[in-house]
mmCIF file with all atom_site columns, C-alpha atoms in Angstrom:
data_model
loop_
_atom_site.group_PDB
_atom_site.id
_atom_site.type_symbol
_atom_site.label_atom_id
_atom_site.label_alt_id
_atom_site.label_comp_id
_atom_site.label_asym_id
_atom_site.label_entity_id
_atom_site.label_seq_id
_atom_site.pdbx_PDB_ins_code
_atom_site.Cartn_x
_atom_site.Cartn_y
_atom_site.Cartn_z
_atom_site.occupancy
_atom_site.B_iso_or_equiv
_atom_site.pdbx_formal_charge
_atom_site.auth_seq_id
_atom_site.auth_comp_id
_atom_site.auth_asym_id
_atom_site.auth_atom_id
_atom_site.pdbx_PDB_model_num
ATOM 1   C CA . UNK A 1 1   ? 53.440 -16.162 -38.969 1.00 0.00 ? 276 UNK A CA 1
ATOM 2   C CA . UNK A 1 2   ? 51.310 -18.636 -37.031 1.00 0.00 ? 277 UNK A CA 1
ATOM 3   C CA . UNK A 1 3   ? 50.293 -17.535 -33.520 1.00 0.00 ? 278 UNK A CA 1
ATOM 4   C CA . UNK A 1 4   ? 50.576 -19.999 -30.676 1.00 0.00 ? 279 UNK A CA 1
ATOM 5   C CA . UNK A 1 5   ? 47.449 -21.402 -29.036 1.00 0.00 ? 280 UNK A CA 1
ATOM 6   C CA . UNK A 1 6   ? 48.270 -19.334 -25.933 1.00 0.00 ? 281 UNK A CA 1
ATOM 7   C CA . UNK A 1 7   ? 48.411 -16.117 -27.942 1.00 0.00 ? 282 UNK A CA 1
ATOM 8   C CA . UNK A 1 8   ? 45.116 -16.922 -29.688 1.00 0.00 ? 283 UNK A CA 1
ATOM 9   C CA . UNK A 1 9   ? 43.383 -17.644 -26.387 1.00 0.00 ? 284 UNK A CA 1
ATOM 10  C CA . UNK A 1 10  ? 44.797 -14.500 -24.840 1.00 0.00 ? 285 UNK A CA 1
ATOM 11  C CA . UNK A 1 11  ? 43.679 -12.458 -27.831 1.00 0.00 ? 286 UNK A CA 1
ATOM 12  C CA . UNK A 1 12  ? 40.197 -13.935 -27.696 1.00 0.00 ? 287 UNK A CA 1
ATOM 13  C CA . UNK A 1 13  ? 39.848 -13.073 -24.025 1.00 0.00 ? 288 UNK A CA 1
ATOM 14  C CA . UNK A 1 14  ? 41.385 -9.634  -24.366 1.00 0.00 ? 289 UNK A CA 1
ATOM 15  C CA . UNK A 1 15  ? 39.341 -8.562  -27.347 1.00 0.00 ? 290 UNK A CA 1
ATOM 16  C CA . UNK A 1 16  ? 36.175 -10.050 -25.962 1.00 0.00 ? 291 UNK A CA 1
ATOM 17  C CA . UNK A 1 17  ? 36.563 -8.398  -22.590 1.00 0.00 ? 292 UNK A CA 1
ATOM 18  C CA . UNK A 1 18  ? 38.484 -5.204  -23.196 1.00 0.00 ? 293 UNK A CA 1
ATOM 19  C CA . UNK A 1 19  ? 36.155 -4.037  -25.945 1.00 0.00 ? 294 UNK A CA 1
ATOM 20  C CA . UNK A 1 20  ? 33.083 -4.893  -23.939 1.00 0.00 ? 295 UNK A CA 1
ATOM 21  C CA . UNK A 1 21  ? 34.276 -4.646  -20.368 1.00 0.00 ? 296 UNK A CA 1
ATOM 22  C CA . UNK A 1 22  ? 31.391 -5.472  -18.176 1.00 0.00 ? 297 UNK A CA 1
ATOM 23  C CA . UNK A 1 23  ? 29.235 -6.559  -21.101 1.00 0.00 ? 298 UNK A CA 1
ATOM 24  C CA . UNK A 1 24  ? 29.690 -10.228 -20.302 1.00 0.00 ? 299 UNK A CA 1
ATOM 25  C CA . UNK A 1 25  ? 27.559 -9.748  -17.212 1.00 0.00 ? 300 UNK A CA 1
ATOM 26  C CA . UNK A 1 26  ? 24.870 -8.126  -19.328 1.00 0.00 ? 301 UNK A CA 1
ATOM 27  C CA . UNK A 1 27  ? 25.046 -10.973 -21.845 1.00 0.00 ? 302 UNK A CA 1
ATOM 28  C CA . UNK A 1 28  ? 24.626 -13.552 -19.095 1.00 0.00 ? 303 UNK A CA 1
ATOM 29  C CA . UNK A 1 29  ? 21.561 -11.731 -17.791 1.00 0.00 ? 304 UNK A CA 1
ATOM 30  C CA . UNK A 1 30  ? 19.727 -11.469 -21.115 1.00 0.00 ? 305 UNK A CA 1
ATOM 31  C CA . UNK A 1 31  ? 17.070 -13.893 -22.231 1.00 0.00 ? 306 UNK A CA 1
ATOM 32  C CA . UNK A 1 32  ? 18.741 -14.547 -25.576 1.00 0.00 ? 307 UNK A CA 1
ATOM 33  C CA . UNK A 1 33  ? 19.104 -18.277 -26.326 1.00 0.00 ? 308 UNK A CA 1
ATOM 34  C CA . UNK A 1 34  ? 22.838 -17.923 -27.135 1.00 0.00 ? 309 UNK A CA 1
ATOM 35  C CA . UNK A 1 35  ? 23.680 -15.936 -23.986 1.00 0.00 ? 310 UNK A CA 1
ATOM 36  C CA . UNK A 1 36  ? 24.484 -19.004 -21.886 1.00 0.00 ? 311 UNK A CA 1
ATOM 37  C CA . UNK A 1 37  ? 26.643 -20.595 -24.566 1.00 0.00 ? 312 UNK A CA 1
ATOM 38  C CA . UNK A 1 38  ? 28.579 -17.339 -25.086 1.00 0.00 ? 313 UNK A CA 1
ATOM 39  C CA . UNK A 1 39  ? 29.153 -17.101 -21.338 1.00 0.00 ? 314 UNK A CA 1
ATOM 40  C CA . UNK A 1 40  ? 30.206 -20.761 -21.275 1.00 0.00 ? 315 UNK A CA 1
ATOM 41  C CA . UNK A 1 41  ? 32.664 -20.177 -24.120 1.00 0.00 ? 316 UNK A CA 1
ATOM 42  C CA . UNK A 1 42  ? 34.134 -17.154 -22.376 1.00 0.00 ? 317 UNK A CA 1
ATOM 43  C CA . UNK A 1 43  ? 34.496 -19.120 -19.142 1.00 0.00 ? 318 UNK A CA 1
ATOM 44  C CA . UNK A 1 44  ? 36.209 -21.981 -21.016 1.00 0.00 ? 319 UNK A CA 1
ATOM 45  C CA . UNK A 1 45  ? 38.699 -19.525 -22.561 1.00 0.00 ? 320 UNK A CA 1
ATOM 46  C CA . UNK A 1 46  ? 39.243 -17.973 -19.138 1.00 0.00 ? 321 UNK A CA 1
ATOM 47  C CA . UNK A 1 47  ? 39.994 -21.350 -17.534 1.00 0.00 ? 322 UNK A CA 1
ATOM 48  C CA . UNK A 1 48  ? 42.395 -22.312 -20.352 1.00 0.00 ? 323 UNK A CA 1
ATOM 49  C CA . UNK A 1 49  ? 44.226 -18.974 -20.206 1.00 0.00 ? 324 UNK A CA 1
ATOM 50  C CA . UNK A 1 50  ? 44.441 -19.179 -16.424 1.00 0.00 ? 325 UNK A CA 1
ATOM 51  C CA . UNK A 1 51  ? 45.993 -22.635 -16.724 1.00 0.00 ? 326 UNK A CA 1
ATOM 52  C CA . UNK A 1 52  ? 48.618 -21.211 -19.114 1.00 0.00 ? 327 UNK A CA 1
ATOM 53  C CA . UNK A 1 53  ? 49.826 -18.556 -16.695 1.00 0.00 ? 328 UNK A CA 1
ATOM 54  C CA . UNK A 1 54  ? 46.991 -16.057 -16.614 1.00 0.00 ? 329 UNK A CA 1
ATOM 55  C CA . UNK A 1 55  ? 48.703 -13.132 -18.349 1.00 0.00 ? 330 UNK A CA 1
ATOM 56  C CA . UNK A 1 56  ? 47.241 -11.064 -21.205 1.00 0.00 ? 331 UNK A CA 1
ATOM 57  C CA . UNK A 1 57  ? 49.009 -8.158  -22.889 1.00 0.00 ? 332 UNK A CA 1
ATOM 58  C CA . UNK A 1 58  ? 46.929 -5.732  -24.942 1.00 0.00 ? 333 UNK A CA 1
ATOM 59  C CA . UNK A 1 59  ? 48.286 -2.811  -26.942 1.00 0.00 ? 334 UNK A CA 1
ATOM 60  C CA . UNK A 1 60  ? 45.671 -0.042  -26.832 1.00 0.00 ? 335 UNK A CA 1
ATOM 61  C CA . UNK A 1 61  ? 45.699 3.036   -29.031 1.00 0.00 ? 336 UNK A CA 1
ATOM 62  C CA . UNK A 1 62  ? 45.363 6.190   -26.980 1.00 0.00 ? 337 UNK A CA 1
ATOM 63  C CA . UNK A 1 63  ? 46.810 9.536   -26.027 1.00 0.00 ? 338 UNK A CA 1
ATOM 64  C CA . UNK A 1 64  ? 47.757 9.124   -22.379 1.00 0.00 ? 339 UNK A CA 1
ATOM 65  C CA . UNK A 1 65  ? 48.965 6.442   -19.983 1.00 0.00 ? 340 UNK A CA 1
ATOM 66  C CA . UNK A 1 66  ? 46.135 5.318   -17.725 1.00 0.00 ? 341 UNK A CA 1
ATOM 67  C CA . UNK A 1 67  ? 43.497 6.186   -20.316 1.00 0.00 ? 342 UNK A CA 1
ATOM 68  C CA . UNK A 1 68  ? 42.177 2.624   -20.300 1.00 0.00 ? 343 UNK A CA 1
ATOM 69  C CA . UNK A 1 69  ? 42.433 1.915   -16.559 1.00 0.00 ? 344 UNK A CA 1
ATOM 70  C CA . UNK A 1 70  ? 38.666 1.474   -16.296 1.00 0.00 ? 345 UNK A CA 1
ATOM 71  C CA . UNK A 1 71  ? 38.877 -1.380  -18.811 1.00 0.00 ? 346 UNK A CA 1
ATOM 72  C CA . UNK A 1 72  ? 41.633 -2.983  -16.769 1.00 0.00 ? 347 UNK A CA 1
ATOM 73  C CA . UNK A 1 73  ? 39.554 -2.703  -13.593 1.00 0.00 ? 348 UNK A CA 1
ATOM 74  C CA . UNK A 1 74  ? 36.514 -4.264  -15.285 1.00 0.00 ? 349 UNK A CA 1
ATOM 75  C CA . UNK A 1 75  ? 38.666 -7.076  -16.687 1.00 0.00 ? 350 UNK A CA 1
ATOM 76  C CA . UNK A 1 76  ? 40.193 -7.808  -13.279 1.00 0.00 ? 351 UNK A CA 1
ATOM 77  C CA . UNK A 1 77  ? 36.763 -7.802  -11.659 1.00 0.00 ? 352 UNK A CA 1
ATOM 78  C CA . UNK A 1 78  ? 35.404 -10.266 -14.235 1.00 0.00 ? 353 UNK A CA 1
ATOM 79  C CA . UNK A 1 79  ? 38.548 -12.437 -14.307 1.00 0.00 ? 354 UNK A CA 1
ATOM 80  C CA . UNK A 1 80  ? 40.259 -12.133 -10.900 1.00 0.00 ? 355 UNK A CA 1
ATOM 81  C CA . UNK A 1 81  ? 42.942 -14.746 -11.561 1.00 0.00 ? 356 UNK A CA 1
ATOM 82  C CA . UNK A 1 82  ? 44.179 -13.048 -14.740 1.00 0.00 ? 357 UNK A CA 1
ATOM 83  C CA . UNK A 1 83  ? 46.789 -10.318 -15.044 1.00 0.00 ? 358 UNK A CA 1
ATOM 84  C CA . UNK A 1 84  ? 45.988 -7.745  -17.727 1.00 0.00 ? 359 UNK A CA 1
ATOM 85  C CA . UNK A 1 85  ? 48.860 -5.618  -18.956 1.00 0.00 ? 360 UNK A CA 1
ATOM 86  C CA . UNK A 1 86  ? 47.648 -2.663  -21.036 1.00 0.00 ? 361 UNK A CA 1
ATOM 87  C CA . UNK A 1 87  ? 50.205 -0.795  -23.106 1.00 0.00 ? 362 UNK A CA 1
ATOM 88  C CA . UNK A 1 88  ? 48.795 2.582   -24.156 1.00 0.00 ? 363 UNK A CA 1
ATOM 89  C CA . UNK A 1 89  ? 50.456 4.562   -26.925 1.00 0.00 ? 364 UNK A CA 1
ATOM 90  C CA . UNK A 1 90  ? 49.506 6.274   -30.163 1.00 0.00 ? 365 UNK A CA 1
ATOM 91  C CA . UNK A 1 91  ? 48.209 3.744   -32.679 1.00 0.00 ? 366 UNK A CA 1
ATOM 92  C CA . UNK A 1 92  ? 50.841 4.660   -35.268 1.00 0.00 ? 367 UNK A CA 1
ATOM 93  C CA . UNK A 1 93  ? 53.610 3.710   -32.790 1.00 0.00 ? 368 UNK A CA 1
ATOM 94  C CA . UNK A 1 94  ? 51.888 0.442   -31.931 1.00 0.00 ? 369 UNK A CA 1
ATOM 95  C CA . UNK A 1 95  ? 51.539 -0.306  -35.665 1.00 0.00 ? 370 UNK A CA 1
ATOM 96  C CA . UNK A 1 96  ? 55.282 0.025   -36.191 1.00 0.00 ? 371 UNK A CA 1
ATOM 97  C CA . UNK A 1 97  ? 56.096 -1.819  -32.955 1.00 0.00 ? 372 UNK A CA 1
ATOM 98  C CA . UNK A 1 98  ? 53.837 -4.768  -33.824 1.00 0.00 ? 373 UNK A CA 1
ATOM 99  C CA . UNK A 1 99  ? 55.146 -4.939  -37.406 1.00 0.00 ? 374 UNK A CA 1
ATOM 100 C CA . UNK A 1 100 ? 58.695 -5.099  -36.026 1.00 0.00 ? 375 UNK A CA 1
ATOM 101 C CA . UNK A 1 101 ? 57.744 -7.782  -33.483 1.00 0.00 ? 376 UNK A CA 1
ATOM 102 C CA . UNK A 1 102 ? 56.070 -9.881  -36.186 1.00 0.00 ? 377 UNK A CA 1
ATOM 103 C CA . UNK A 1 103 ? 59.111 -9.529  -38.443 1.00 0.00 ? 378 UNK A CA 1
ATOM 104 C CA . UNK A 1 104 ? 61.467 -10.655 -35.680 1.00 0.00 ? 379 UNK A CA 1
ATOM 105 C CA . UNK A 1 105 ? 59.181 -13.398 -34.342 1.00 0.00 ? 380 UNK A CA 1
ATOM 106 C CA . UNK A 1 106 ? 58.961 -11.772 -30.915 1.00 0.00 ? 381 UNK A CA 1
ATOM 107 C CA . UNK A 1 107 ? 55.333 -10.730 -30.641 1.00 0.00 ? 382 UNK A CA 1
ATOM 108 C CA . UNK A 1 108 ? 54.558 -9.546  -27.098 1.00 0.00 ? 383 UNK A CA 1
ATOM 109 C CA . UNK A 1 109 ? 50.928 -8.469  -27.531 1.00 0.00 ? 384 UNK A CA 1
ATOM 110 C CA . UNK A 1 110 ? 48.107 -10.970 -27.278 1.00 0.00 ? 385 UNK A CA 1
ATOM 111 C CA . UNK A 1 111 ? 45.756 -8.410  -28.834 1.00 0.00 ? 386 UNK A CA 1
ATOM 112 C CA . UNK A 1 112 ? 45.842 -4.872  -30.194 1.00 0.00 ? 387 UNK A CA 1
ATOM 113 C CA . UNK A 1 113 ? 43.006 -2.377  -30.269 1.00 0.00 ? 388 UNK A CA 1
ATOM 114 C CA . UNK A 1 114 ? 44.088 0.544   -32.395 1.00 0.00 ? 389 UNK A CA 1
ATOM 115 C CA . UNK A 1 115 ? 42.460 3.682   -33.739 1.00 0.00 ? 390 UNK A CA 1
ATOM 116 C CA . UNK A 1 116 ? 43.965 3.047   -37.145 1.00 0.00 ? 391 UNK A CA 1
ATOM 117 C CA . UNK A 1 117 ? 41.880 -0.141  -37.441 1.00 0.00 ? 392 UNK A CA 1
ATOM 118 C CA . UNK A 1 118 ? 38.692 1.854   -36.876 1.00 0.00 ? 393 UNK A CA 1
ATOM 119 C CA . UNK A 1 119 ? 39.825 4.605   -39.235 1.00 0.00 ? 394 UNK A CA 1
ATOM 120 C CA . UNK A 1 120 ? 40.496 2.107   -42.013 1.00 0.00 ? 395 UNK A CA 1
ATOM 121 C CA . UNK A 1 121 ? 37.122 0.406   -41.578 1.00 0.00 ? 396 UNK A CA 1
ATOM 122 C CA . UNK A 1 122 ? 35.204 3.711   -41.563 1.00 0.00 ? 397 UNK A CA 1
ATOM 123 C CA . UNK A 1 123 ? 37.245 4.997   -44.517 1.00 0.00 ? 398 UNK A CA 1
ATOM 124 C CA . UNK A 1 124 ? 36.448 1.868   -46.516 1.00 0.00 ? 399 UNK A CA 1
ATOM 125 C CA . UNK A 1 125 ? 32.734 2.033   -45.684 1.00 0.00 ? 400 UNK A CA 1
ATOM 126 C CA . UNK A 1 126 ? 32.123 5.786   -45.991 1.00 0.00 ? 401 UNK A CA 1
ATOM 127 C CA . UNK A 1 127 ? 35.065 7.366   -47.773 1.00 0.00 ? 402 UNK A CA 1
ATOM 128 C CA . UNK A 1 128 ? 35.694 9.644   -44.761 1.00 0.00 ? 403 UNK A CA 1
ATOM 129 C CA . UNK A 1 129 ? 37.923 9.453   -41.705 1.00 0.00 ? 404 UNK A CA 1
ATOM 130 C CA . UNK A 1 130 ? 36.193 8.304   -38.518 1.00 0.00 ? 405 UNK A CA 1
ATOM 131 C CA . UNK A 1 131 ? 36.511 11.804  -37.038 1.00 0.00 ? 406 UNK A CA 1
ATOM 132 C CA . UNK A 1 132 ? 35.006 13.485  -40.107 1.00 0.00 ? 407 UNK A CA 1
ATOM 133 C CA . UNK A 1 133 ? 32.209 10.912  -40.355 1.00 0.00 ? 408 UNK A CA 1
ATOM 134 C CA . UNK A 1 134 ? 31.267 11.247  -36.666 1.00 0.00 ? 409 UNK A CA 1
ATOM 135 C CA . UNK A 1 135 ? 31.377 15.038  -36.821 1.00 0.00 ? 410 UNK A CA 1
ATOM 136 C CA . UNK A 1 136 ? 29.085 15.010  -39.866 1.00 0.00 ? 411 UNK A CA 1
ATOM 137 C CA . UNK A 1 137 ? 26.647 12.652  -38.092 1.00 0.00 ? 412 UNK A CA 1
ATOM 138 C CA . UNK A 1 138 ? 26.570 14.864  -34.969 1.00 0.00 ? 413 UNK A CA 1
ATOM 139 C CA . UNK A 1 139 ? 25.802 17.962  -37.060 1.00 0.00 ? 414 UNK A CA 1
ATOM 140 C CA . UNK A 1 140 ? 23.094 16.079  -38.964 1.00 0.00 ? 415 UNK A CA 1
ATOM 141 C CA . UNK A 1 141 ? 21.465 14.924  -35.709 1.00 0.00 ? 416 UNK A CA 1
ATOM 142 C CA . UNK A 1 142 ? 21.623 18.469  -34.270 1.00 0.00 ? 417 UNK A CA 1
ATOM 143 C CA . UNK A 1 143 ? 19.883 19.825  -37.383 1.00 0.00 ? 418 UNK A CA 1
ATOM 144 C CA . UNK A 1 144 ? 17.240 17.123  -37.111 1.00 0.00 ? 419 UNK A CA 1
ATOM 145 C CA . UNK A 1 145 ? 16.586 17.930  -33.456 1.00 0.00 ? 420 UNK A CA 1
ATOM 146 C CA . UNK A 1 146 ? 16.360 21.652  -34.173 1.00 0.00 ? 421 UNK A CA 1
ATOM 147 C CA . UNK A 1 147 ? 13.898 21.010  -36.977 1.00 0.00 ? 422 UNK A CA 1
ATOM 148 C CA . UNK A 1 148 ? 11.646 18.534  -35.188 1.00 0.00 ? 423 UNK A CA 1
ATOM 149 C CA . UNK A 1 149 ? 11.733 19.636  -31.535 1.00 0.00 ? 424 UNK A CA 1
ATOM 150 C CA . UNK A 1 150 ? 9.228  22.065  -30.060 1.00 0.00 ? 425 UNK A CA 1
ATOM 151 C CA . UNK A 1 151 ? 10.730 25.105  -28.359 1.00 0.00 ? 426 UNK A CA 1
ATOM 152 C CA . UNK A 1 152 ? 10.699 25.166  -24.555 1.00 0.00 ? 427 UNK A CA 1
ATOM 153 C CA . UNK A 1 153 ? 8.157  27.729  -23.314 1.00 0.00 ? 428 UNK A CA 1
ATOM 154 C CA . UNK A 1 154 ? 9.427  30.556  -21.083 1.00 0.00 ? 429 UNK A CA 1
#
């Protein structure tokens, strides 16, 4: 199914901002040669999306409503003329919902940020679930710190 230009623009803005809410300011303030062009591209997408109605719907994987409110606040601060609608639910429910919407041609989300996407990527790269991989890395770092850190004197 081919996504409309509006959906692609909305997805580009949503993914770029929701994942890195507030990071666009940091990018603009760096001395990297591409920082200005990235900021310019983001501003061009913002202007185009604003001209098309200024609404972005993002399906976010999570456990509780309101879990991603800080992302919404950062998005609104960065793009005051846009309306961000975050739909928070367990990733497995979003997966089924999006599959159904694609099958019926009634896709409502401009972007989706789901735990299952991360799990699949980590599983493919490491052979473990994201939770198991992160837990193993935390234990490894704790062992390293215990081995290489001097005790605190009394």
